[in-house]
mmCIF file of C-alpha atoms in Angstrom:
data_model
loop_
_atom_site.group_PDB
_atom_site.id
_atom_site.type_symbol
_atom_site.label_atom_id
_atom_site.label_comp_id
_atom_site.label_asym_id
_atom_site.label_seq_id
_atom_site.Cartn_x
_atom_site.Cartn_y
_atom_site.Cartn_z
ATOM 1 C CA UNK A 1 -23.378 -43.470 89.759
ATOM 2 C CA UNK A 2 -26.224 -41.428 88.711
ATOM 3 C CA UNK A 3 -25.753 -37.876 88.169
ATOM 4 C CA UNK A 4 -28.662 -36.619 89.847
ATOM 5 C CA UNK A 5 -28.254 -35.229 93.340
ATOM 6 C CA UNK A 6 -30.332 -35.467 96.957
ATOM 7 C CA UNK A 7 -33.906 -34.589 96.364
ATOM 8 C CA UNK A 8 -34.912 -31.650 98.342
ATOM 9 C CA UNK A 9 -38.746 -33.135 99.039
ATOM 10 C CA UNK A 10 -39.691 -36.375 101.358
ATOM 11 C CA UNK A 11 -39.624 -39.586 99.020
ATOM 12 C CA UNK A 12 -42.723 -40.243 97.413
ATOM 13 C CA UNK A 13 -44.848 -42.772 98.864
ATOM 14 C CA UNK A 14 -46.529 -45.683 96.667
ATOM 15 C CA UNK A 15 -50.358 -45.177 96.489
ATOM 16 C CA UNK A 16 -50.840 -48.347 98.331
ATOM 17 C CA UNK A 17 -48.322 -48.078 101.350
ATOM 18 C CA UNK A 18 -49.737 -44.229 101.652
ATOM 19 C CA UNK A 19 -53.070 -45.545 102.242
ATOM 20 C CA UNK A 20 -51.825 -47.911 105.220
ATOM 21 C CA UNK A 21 -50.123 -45.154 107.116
ATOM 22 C CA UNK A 22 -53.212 -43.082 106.673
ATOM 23 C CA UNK A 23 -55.482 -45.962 107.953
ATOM 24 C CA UNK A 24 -53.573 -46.189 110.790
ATOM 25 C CA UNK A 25 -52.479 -42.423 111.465
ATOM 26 C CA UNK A 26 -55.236 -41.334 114.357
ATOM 27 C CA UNK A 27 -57.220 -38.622 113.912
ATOM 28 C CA UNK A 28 -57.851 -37.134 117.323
ATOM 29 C CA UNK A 29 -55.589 -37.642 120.357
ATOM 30 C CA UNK A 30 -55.902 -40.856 121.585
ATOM 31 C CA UNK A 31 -56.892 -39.589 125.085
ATOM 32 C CA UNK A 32 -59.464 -37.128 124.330
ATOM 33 C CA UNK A 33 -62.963 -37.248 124.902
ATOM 34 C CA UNK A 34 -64.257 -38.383 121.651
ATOM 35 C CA UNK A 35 -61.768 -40.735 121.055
ATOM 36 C CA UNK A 36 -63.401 -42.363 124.566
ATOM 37 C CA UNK A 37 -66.697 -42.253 123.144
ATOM 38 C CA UNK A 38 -65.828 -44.029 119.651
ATOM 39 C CA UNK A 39 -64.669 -46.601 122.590
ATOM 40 C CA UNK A 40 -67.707 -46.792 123.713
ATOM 41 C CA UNK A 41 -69.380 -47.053 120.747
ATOM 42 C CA UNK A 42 -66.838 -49.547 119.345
ATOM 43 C CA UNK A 43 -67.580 -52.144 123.115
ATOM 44 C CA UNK A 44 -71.390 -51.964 122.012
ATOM 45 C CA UNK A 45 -70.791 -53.416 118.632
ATOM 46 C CA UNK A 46 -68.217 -56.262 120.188
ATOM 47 C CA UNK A 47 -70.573 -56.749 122.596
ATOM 48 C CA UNK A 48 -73.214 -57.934 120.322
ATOM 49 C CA UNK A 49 -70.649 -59.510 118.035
ATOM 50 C CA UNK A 50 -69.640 -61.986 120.769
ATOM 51 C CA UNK A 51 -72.730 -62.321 121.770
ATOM 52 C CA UNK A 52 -73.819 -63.407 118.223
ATOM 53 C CA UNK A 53 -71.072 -65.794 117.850
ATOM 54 C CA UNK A 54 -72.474 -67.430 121.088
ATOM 55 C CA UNK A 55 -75.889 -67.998 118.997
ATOM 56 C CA UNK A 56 -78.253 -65.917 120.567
ATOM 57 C CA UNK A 57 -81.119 -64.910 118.900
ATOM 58 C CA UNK A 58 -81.417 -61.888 116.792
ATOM 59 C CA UNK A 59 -84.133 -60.856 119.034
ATOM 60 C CA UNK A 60 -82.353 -61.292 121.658
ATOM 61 C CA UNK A 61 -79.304 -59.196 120.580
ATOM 62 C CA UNK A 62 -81.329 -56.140 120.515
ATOM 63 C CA UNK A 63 -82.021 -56.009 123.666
ATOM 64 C CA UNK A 64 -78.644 -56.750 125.448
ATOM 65 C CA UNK A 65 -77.233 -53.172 125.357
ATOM 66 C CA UNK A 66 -80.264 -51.090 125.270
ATOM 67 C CA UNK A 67 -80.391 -51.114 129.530
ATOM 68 C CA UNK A 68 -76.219 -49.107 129.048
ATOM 69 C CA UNK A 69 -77.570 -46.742 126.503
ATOM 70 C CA UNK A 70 -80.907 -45.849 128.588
ATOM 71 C CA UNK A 71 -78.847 -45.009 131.987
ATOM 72 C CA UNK A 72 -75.960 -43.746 130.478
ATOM 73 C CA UNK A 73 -77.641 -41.179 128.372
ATOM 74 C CA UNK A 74 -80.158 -40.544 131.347
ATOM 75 C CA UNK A 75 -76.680 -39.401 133.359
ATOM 76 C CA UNK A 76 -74.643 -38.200 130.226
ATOM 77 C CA UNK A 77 -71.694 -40.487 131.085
ATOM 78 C CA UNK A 78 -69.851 -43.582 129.872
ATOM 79 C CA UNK A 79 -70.116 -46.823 131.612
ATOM 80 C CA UNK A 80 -66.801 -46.744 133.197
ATOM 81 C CA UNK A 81 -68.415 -43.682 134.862
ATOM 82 C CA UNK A 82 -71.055 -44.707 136.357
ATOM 83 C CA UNK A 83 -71.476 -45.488 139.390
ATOM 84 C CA UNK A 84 -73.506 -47.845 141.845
ATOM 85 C CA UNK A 85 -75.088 -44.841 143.576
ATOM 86 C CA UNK A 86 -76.338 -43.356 140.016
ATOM 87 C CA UNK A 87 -77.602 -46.777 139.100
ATOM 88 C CA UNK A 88 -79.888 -47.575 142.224
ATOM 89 C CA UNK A 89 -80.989 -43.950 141.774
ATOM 90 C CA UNK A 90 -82.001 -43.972 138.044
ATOM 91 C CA UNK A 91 -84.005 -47.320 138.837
ATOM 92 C CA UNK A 92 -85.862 -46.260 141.862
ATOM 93 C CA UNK A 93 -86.821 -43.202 140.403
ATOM 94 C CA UNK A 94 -87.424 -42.198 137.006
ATOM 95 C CA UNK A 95 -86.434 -45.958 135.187
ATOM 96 C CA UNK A 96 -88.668 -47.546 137.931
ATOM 97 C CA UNK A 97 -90.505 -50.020 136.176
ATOM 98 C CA UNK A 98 -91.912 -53.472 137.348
ATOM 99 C CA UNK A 99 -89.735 -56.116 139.300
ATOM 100 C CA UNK A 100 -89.250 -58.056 136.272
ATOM 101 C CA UNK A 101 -88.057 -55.604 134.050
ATOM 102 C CA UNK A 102 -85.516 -54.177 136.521
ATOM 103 C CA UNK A 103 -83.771 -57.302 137.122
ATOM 104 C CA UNK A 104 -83.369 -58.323 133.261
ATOM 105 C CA UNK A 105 -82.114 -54.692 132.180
ATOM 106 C CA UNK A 106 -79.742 -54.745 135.689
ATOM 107 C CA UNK A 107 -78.546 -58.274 134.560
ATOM 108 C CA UNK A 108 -77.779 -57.020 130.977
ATOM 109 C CA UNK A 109 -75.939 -54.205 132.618
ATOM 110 C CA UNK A 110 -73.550 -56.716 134.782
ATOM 111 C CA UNK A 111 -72.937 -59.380 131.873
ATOM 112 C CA UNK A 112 -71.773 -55.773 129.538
ATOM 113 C CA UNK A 113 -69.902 -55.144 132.561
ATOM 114 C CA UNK A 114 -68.241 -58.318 132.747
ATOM 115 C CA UNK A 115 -67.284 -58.678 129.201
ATOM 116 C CA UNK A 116 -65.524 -54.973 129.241
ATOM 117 C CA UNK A 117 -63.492 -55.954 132.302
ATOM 118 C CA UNK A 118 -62.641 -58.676 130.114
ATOM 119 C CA UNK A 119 -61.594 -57.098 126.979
ATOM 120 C CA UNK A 120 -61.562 -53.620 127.840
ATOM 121 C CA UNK A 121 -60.233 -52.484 131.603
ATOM 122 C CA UNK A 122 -56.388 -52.570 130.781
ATOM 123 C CA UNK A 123 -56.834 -50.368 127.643
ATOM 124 C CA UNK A 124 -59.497 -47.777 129.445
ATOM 125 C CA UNK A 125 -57.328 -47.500 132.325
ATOM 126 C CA UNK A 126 -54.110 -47.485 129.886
ATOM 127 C CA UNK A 127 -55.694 -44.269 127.626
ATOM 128 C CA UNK A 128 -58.242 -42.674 130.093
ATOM 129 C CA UNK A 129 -56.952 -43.322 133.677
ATOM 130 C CA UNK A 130 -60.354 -44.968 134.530
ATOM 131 C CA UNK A 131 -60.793 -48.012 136.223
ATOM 132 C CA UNK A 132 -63.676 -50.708 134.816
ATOM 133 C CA UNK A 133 -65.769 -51.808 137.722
ATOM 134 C CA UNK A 134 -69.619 -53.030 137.630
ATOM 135 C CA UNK A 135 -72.025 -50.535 139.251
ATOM 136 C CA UNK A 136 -73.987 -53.614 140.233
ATOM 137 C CA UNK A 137 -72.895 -55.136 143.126
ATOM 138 C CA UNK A 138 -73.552 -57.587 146.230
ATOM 139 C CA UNK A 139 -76.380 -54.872 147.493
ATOM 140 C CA UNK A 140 -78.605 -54.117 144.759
ATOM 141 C CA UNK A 141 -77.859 -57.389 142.732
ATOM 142 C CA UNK A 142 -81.351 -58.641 141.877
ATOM 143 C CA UNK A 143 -82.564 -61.942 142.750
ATOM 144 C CA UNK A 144 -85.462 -63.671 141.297
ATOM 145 C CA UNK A 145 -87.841 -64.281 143.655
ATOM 146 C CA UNK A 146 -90.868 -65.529 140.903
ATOM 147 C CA UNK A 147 -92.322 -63.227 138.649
ATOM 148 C CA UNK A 148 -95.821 -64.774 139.177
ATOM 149 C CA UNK A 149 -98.537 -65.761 141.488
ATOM 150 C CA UNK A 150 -99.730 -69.176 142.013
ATOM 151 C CA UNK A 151 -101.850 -69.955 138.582
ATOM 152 C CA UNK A 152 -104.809 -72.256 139.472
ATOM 153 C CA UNK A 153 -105.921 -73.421 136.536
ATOM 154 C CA UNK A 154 -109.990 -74.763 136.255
ATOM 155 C CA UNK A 155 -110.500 -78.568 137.152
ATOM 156 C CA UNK A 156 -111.267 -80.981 134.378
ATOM 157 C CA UNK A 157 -114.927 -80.681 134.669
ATOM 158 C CA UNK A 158 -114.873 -76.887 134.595
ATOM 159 C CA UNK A 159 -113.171 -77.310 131.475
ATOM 160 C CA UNK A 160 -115.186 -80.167 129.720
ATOM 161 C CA UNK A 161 -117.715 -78.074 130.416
ATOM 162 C CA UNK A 162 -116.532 -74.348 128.673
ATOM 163 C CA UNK A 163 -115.553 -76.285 125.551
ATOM 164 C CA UNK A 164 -119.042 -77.997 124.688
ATOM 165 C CA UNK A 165 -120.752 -74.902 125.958
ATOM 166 C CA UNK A 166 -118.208 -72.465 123.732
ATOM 167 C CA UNK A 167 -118.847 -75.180 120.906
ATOM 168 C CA UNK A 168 -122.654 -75.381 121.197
ATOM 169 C CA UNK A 169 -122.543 -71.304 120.189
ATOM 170 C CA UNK A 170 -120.196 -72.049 117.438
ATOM 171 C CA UNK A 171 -123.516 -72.840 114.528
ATOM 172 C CA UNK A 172 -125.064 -69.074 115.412
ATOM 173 C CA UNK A 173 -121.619 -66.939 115.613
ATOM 174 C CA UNK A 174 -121.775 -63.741 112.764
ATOM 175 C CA UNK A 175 -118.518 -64.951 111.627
ATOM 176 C CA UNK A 176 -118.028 -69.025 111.841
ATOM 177 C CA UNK A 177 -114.508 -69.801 110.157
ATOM 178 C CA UNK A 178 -112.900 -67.093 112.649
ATOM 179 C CA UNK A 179 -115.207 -69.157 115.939
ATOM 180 C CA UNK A 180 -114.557 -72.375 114.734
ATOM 181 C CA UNK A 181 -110.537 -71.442 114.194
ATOM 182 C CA UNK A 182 -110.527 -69.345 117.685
ATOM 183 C CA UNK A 183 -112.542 -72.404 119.157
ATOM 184 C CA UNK A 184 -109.746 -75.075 117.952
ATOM 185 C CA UNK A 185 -106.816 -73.584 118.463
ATOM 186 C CA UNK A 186 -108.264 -73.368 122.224
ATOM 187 C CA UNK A 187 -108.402 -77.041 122.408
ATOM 188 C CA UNK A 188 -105.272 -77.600 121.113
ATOM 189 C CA UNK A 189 -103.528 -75.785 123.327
ATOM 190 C CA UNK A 190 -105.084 -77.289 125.963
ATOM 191 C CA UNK A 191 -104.707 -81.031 124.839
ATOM 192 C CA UNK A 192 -101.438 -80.329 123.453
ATOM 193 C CA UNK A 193 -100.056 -77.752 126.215
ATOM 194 C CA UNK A 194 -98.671 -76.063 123.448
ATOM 195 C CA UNK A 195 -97.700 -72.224 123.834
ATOM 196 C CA UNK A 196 -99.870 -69.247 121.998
ATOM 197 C CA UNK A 197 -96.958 -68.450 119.891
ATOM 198 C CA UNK A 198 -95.599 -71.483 119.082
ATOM 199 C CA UNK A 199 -99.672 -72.685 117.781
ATOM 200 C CA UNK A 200 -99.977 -69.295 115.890
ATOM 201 C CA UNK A 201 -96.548 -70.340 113.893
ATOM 202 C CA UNK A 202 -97.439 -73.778 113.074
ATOM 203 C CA UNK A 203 -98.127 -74.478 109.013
ATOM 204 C CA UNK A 204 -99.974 -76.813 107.558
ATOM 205 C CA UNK A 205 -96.937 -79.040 106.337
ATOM 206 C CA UNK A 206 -95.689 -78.752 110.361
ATOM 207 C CA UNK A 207 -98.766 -81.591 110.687
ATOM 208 C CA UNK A 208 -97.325 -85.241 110.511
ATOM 209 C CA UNK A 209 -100.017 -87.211 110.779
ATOM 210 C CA UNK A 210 -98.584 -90.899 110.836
ATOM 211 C CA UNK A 211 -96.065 -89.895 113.632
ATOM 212 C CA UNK A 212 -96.696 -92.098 117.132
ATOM 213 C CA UNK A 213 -100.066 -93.488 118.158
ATOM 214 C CA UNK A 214 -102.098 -90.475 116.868
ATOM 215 C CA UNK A 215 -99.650 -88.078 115.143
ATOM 216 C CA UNK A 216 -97.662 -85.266 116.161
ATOM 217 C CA UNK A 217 -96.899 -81.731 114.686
ATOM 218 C CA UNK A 218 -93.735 -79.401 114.677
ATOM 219 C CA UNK A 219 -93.449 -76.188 116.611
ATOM 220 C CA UNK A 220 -90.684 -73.682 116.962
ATOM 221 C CA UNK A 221 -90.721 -73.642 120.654
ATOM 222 C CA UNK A 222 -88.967 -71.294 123.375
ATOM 223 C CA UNK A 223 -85.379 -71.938 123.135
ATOM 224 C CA UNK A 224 -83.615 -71.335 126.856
ATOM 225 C CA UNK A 225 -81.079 -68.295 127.505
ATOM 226 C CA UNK A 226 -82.758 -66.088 124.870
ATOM 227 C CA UNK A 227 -80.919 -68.775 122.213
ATOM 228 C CA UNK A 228 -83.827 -67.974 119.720
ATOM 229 C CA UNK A 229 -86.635 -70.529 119.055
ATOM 230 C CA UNK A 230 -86.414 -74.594 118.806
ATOM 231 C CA UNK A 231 -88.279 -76.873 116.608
ATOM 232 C CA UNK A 232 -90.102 -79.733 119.076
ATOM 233 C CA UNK A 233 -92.531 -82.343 118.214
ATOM 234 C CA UNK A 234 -96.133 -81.891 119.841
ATOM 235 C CA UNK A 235 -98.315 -84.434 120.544
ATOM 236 C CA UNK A 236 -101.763 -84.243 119.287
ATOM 237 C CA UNK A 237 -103.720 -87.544 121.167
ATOM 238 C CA UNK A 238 -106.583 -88.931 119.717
ATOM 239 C CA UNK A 239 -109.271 -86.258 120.402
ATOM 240 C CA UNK A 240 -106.858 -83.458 118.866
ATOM 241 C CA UNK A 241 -106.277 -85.590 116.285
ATOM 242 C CA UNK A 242 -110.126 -85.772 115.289
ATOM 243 C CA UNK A 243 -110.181 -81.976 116.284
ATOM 244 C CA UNK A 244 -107.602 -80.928 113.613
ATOM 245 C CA UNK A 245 -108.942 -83.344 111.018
ATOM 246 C CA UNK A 246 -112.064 -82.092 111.090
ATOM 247 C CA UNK A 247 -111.307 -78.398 110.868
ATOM 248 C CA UNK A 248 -108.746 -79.157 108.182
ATOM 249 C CA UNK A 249 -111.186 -80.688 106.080
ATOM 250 C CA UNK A 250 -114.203 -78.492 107.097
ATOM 251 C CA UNK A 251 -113.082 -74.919 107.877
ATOM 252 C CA UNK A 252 -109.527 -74.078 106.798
ATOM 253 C CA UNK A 253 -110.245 -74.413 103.392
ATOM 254 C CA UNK A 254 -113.146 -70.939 103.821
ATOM 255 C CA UNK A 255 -110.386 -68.993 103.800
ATOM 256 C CA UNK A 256 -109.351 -67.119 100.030
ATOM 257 C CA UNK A 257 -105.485 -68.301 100.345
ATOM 258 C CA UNK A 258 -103.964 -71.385 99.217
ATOM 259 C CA UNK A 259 -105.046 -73.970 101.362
ATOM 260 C CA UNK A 260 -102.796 -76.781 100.283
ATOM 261 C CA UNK A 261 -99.492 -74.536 99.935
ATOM 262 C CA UNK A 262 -97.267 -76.585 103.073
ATOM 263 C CA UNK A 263 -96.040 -73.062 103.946
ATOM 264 C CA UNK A 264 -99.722 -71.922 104.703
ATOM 265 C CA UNK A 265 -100.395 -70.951 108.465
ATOM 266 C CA UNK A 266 -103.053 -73.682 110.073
ATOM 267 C CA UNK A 267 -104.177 -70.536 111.408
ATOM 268 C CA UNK A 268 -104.556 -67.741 108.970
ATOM 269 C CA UNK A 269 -105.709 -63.961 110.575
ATOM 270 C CA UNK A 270 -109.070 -63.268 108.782
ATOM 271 C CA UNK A 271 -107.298 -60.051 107.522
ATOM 272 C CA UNK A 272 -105.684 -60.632 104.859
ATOM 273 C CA UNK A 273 -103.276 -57.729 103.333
ATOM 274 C CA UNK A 274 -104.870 -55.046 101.324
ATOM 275 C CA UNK A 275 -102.256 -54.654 98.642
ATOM 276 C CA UNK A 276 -102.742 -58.228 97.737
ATOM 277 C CA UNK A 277 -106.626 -58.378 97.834
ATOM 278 C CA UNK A 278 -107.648 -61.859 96.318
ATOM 279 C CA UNK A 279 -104.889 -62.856 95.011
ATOM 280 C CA UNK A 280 -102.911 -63.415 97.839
ATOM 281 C CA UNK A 281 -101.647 -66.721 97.557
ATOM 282 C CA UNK A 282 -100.666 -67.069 101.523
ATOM 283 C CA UNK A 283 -102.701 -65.322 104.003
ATOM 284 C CA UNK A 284 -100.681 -64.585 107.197
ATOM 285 C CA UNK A 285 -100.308 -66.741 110.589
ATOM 286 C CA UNK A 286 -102.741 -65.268 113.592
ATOM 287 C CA UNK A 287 -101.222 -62.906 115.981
ATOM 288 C CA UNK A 288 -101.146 -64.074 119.159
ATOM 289 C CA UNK A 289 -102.437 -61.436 121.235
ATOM 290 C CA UNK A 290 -105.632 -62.077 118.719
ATOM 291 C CA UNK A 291 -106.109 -65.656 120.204
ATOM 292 C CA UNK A 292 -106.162 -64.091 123.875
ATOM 293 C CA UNK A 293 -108.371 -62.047 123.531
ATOM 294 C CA UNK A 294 -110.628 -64.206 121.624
ATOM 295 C CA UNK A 295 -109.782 -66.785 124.327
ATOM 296 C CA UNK A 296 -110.508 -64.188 127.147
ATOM 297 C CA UNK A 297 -114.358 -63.478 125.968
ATOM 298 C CA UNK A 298 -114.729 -66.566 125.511
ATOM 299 C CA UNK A 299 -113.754 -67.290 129.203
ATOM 300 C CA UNK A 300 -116.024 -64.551 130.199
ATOM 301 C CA UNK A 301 -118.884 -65.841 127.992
ATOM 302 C CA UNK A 302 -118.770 -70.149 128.823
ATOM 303 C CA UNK A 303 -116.182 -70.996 131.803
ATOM 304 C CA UNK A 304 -118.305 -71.249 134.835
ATOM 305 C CA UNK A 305 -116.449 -71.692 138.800
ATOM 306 C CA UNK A 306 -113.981 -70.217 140.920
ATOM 307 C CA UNK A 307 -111.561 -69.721 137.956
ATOM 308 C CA UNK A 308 -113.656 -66.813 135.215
ATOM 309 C CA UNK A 309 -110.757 -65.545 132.711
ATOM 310 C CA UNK A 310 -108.491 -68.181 131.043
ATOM 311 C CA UNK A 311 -105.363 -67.211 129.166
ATOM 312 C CA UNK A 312 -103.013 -69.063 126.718
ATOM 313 C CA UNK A 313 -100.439 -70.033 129.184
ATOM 314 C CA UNK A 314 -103.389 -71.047 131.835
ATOM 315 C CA UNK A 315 -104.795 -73.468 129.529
ATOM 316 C CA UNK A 316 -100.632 -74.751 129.270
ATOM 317 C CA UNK A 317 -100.717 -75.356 132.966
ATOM 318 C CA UNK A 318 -104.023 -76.973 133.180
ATOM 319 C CA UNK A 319 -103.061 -79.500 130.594
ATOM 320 C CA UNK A 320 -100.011 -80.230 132.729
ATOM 321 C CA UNK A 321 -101.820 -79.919 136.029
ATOM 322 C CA UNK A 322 -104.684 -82.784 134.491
ATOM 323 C CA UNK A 323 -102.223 -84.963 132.897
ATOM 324 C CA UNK A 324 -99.993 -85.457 135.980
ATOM 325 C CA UNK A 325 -103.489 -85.803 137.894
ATOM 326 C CA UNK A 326 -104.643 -88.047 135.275
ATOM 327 C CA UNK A 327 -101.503 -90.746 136.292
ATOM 328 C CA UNK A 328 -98.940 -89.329 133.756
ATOM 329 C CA UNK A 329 -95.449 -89.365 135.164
ATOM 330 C CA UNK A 330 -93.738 -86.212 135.851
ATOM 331 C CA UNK A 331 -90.539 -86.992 132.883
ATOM 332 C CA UNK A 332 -93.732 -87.060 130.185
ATOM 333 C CA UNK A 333 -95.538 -84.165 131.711
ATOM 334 C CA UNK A 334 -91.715 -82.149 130.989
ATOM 335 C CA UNK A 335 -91.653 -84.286 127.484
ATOM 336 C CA UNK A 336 -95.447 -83.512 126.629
ATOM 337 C CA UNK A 337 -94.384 -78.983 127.360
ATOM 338 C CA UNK A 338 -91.066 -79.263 126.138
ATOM 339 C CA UNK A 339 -89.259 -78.256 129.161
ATOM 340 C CA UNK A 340 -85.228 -78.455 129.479
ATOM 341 C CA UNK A 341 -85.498 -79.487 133.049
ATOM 342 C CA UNK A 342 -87.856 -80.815 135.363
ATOM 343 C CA UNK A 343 -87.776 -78.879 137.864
ATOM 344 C CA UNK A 344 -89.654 -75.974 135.406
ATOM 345 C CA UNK A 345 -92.169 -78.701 134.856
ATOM 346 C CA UNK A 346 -92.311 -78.837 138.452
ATOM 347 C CA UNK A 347 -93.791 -75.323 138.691
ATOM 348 C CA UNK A 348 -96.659 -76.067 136.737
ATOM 349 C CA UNK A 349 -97.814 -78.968 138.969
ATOM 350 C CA UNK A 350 -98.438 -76.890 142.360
ATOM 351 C CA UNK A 351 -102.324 -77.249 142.114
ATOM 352 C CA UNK A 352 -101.810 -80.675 141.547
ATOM 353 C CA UNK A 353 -103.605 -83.232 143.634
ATOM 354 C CA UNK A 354 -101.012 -86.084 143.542
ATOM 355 C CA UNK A 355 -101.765 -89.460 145.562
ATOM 356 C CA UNK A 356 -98.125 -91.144 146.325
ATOM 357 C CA UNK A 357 -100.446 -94.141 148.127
ATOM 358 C CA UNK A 358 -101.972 -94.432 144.782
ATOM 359 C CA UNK A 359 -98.397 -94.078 142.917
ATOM 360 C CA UNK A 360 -96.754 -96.390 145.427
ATOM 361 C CA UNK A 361 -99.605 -99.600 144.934
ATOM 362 C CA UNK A 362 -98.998 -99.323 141.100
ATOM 363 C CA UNK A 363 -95.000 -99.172 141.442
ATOM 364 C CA UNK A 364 -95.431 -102.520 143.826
ATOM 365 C CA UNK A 365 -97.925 -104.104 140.848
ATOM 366 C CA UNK A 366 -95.377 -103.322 138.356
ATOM 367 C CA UNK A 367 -92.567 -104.567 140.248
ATOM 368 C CA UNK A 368 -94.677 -107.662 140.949
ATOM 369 C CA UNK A 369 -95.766 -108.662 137.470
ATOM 370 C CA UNK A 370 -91.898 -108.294 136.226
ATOM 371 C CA UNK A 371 -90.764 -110.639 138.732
ATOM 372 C CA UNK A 372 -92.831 -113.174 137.450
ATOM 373 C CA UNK A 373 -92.495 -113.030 133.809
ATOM 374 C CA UNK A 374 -95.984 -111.260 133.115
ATOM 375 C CA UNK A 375 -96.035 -108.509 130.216
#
């Protein structure tokens, strides 16, 4: 036996095993107010955690728990606070914005909602004594009743007719790269029914020219449910193909950057950044809200009819609209805009002038020539 006897201080605690039990050894009472708050704080970050594991895009995250933060700072409460009453007040007065805002910042309110009745309600009403419950309920639930008007895009005439007009001015413009490159991507969109985002992004190696009939090239397209953007194949038909040939070989080479880099933007913004100067070796991709306003004086200057101002997305619905007109089924109208489902493709088709009569004699023709053996 050893000689020594009871030590009158605790036992000493190995560095390691003391840093554990201070780790876990809580700071303020579990049930006070700022212990609810670091809750709070703590649901936000899961939130968007979860959210990210479910692959949404980064984007997208950002915006997900801004709508909580807004009202419940507005009030000075935390969500399991709030009720429906203070909701329906703080949006029909001062957080009164358009109908399309409202719903998407009420609908990120009910899917935080949902996930901290999910994870959360036993442990809030456990510590806190409060009960999880959305403020949004059957009454002031949102429902989407179509953010726009009926877009009536110009006929086909109307718009043969603004591009050799816009291209006739083209030779006496003060600045002819940036009209010739404002001019084309125009087109394109409107042969390709590409999106003004989606042709700003497009590089020079996105161009595949021995793809299909008349070649095809890449875009990083809208994904659906705010799952960031997807790469699609667009189609560029023989009179965009010519189109982008010729300004490749004519026009994008004007600009000081490297034309022949794959990572180069097909179209480059005519500013170019100052700290660089010459020797930048990239210049960078056009801004979208560039091309529509480039797109809107044009409309103002050349488009002549019922239909004066185009935009981007106008030119994507005439190029559906004149396609479908044109005899092109409705599954390669949804193919040719890259839609998920056809009844979105649907939408863009309510100006067109369809002729079933016309649809039905061809089905009948069809029909007939496969019954007897014809190709």
């Amino acid at each position: 036996m050893s000689g020594r006897g009871p030590q009158d201080g605790p036992p000493e605690q190995e560095e390691s095993l003391a840093d554990v039990l201070t780790l876990q050894r809580p700071n303020v009472d579990p049930s006070s107010r700022e212990a609810e708050r670091a809750l709070y704080q703590d649901t936000l970050a899961e939130y968007c955690w979860a959210r990210d594991v479910a692959g949404l895009a980064a984007t997208t995250l950002n915006q997900l728990v801004q709508p909580v933060i807004e009202v419940c700072t507005f009030y000075g409460v935390l969500p399991w606070e709030l009720s429906s009453r203070q909701l329906d007040q703080y949006f029909a007065g001062p957080g009164k914005r358009g109908h399309t805002t409202i719903r998407k910042k009420i609908t990120s309110i009910d899917q935080y909602f949902a996930f901290l009745e999910q994870r959360y309600a036993g442990e809030i009403l456990r510590r806190f004594g409060a009960g999880v419950e959305s403020p949004v309920d059957a009454f002031n639930r949102p429902r989407h009743r179509g953010d726009f008007g009926l877009r009536i895009p110009p006929s086909r005439a109307e718009m043969k007719a603004f591009f050799a007009s816009w291209r006739q001015e083209l030779c006496s413009a003060r600045k002819y790269p940036v009209a010739v490159r404002n001019y084309v991507m125009a087109k394109t969109a409107y042969i390709s029914g590409v999106r003004a985002t989606e042709l700003c992004l497009v590089r020079l190696g996105d161009l595949h020219w021995d793809n299909g009939q008349w070649g095809r090239f890449l875009v990083r397209g809208k994904g659906a449910h705010g799952s960031g953007p997807r790469e699609r194949e667009a189609y560029m038909f023989a009179e965009g193909r010519e189109l982008l040939w010729w300004y490749i070989e004519e026009i994008r080479g004007l600009v000081p950057d490297d034309a022949l880099d794959p990572y180069a933007p097909l179209f480059p913004s005519e500013r170019l950044p100052a700290a660089l100067g010459a020797d930048v070796r990239i210049a960078p991709p056009m801004h979208a809200d560039t091309f529509r306003r480039a797109l809107r004086r044009a409309s103002l200057a050349h488009l002549k009819g019922t239909v004066t101002v185009l935009f981007p997305h106008l030119l994507r619905h005439a190029c559906a609209t004149h396609n479908y007109e044109s005899g092109m089924p409705l599954w390669d109208v949804q193919v040719l805009l890259g839609h998920e489902w056809p009844t979105t493709t649907v939408g863009y088709l309510a100006t067109a002038k369809g002729d079933p009569e016309r649809a039905s004699l061809e089905s009948s023709r069809r029909a007939v020539r496969r019954l007897s053996g014809e190709t």
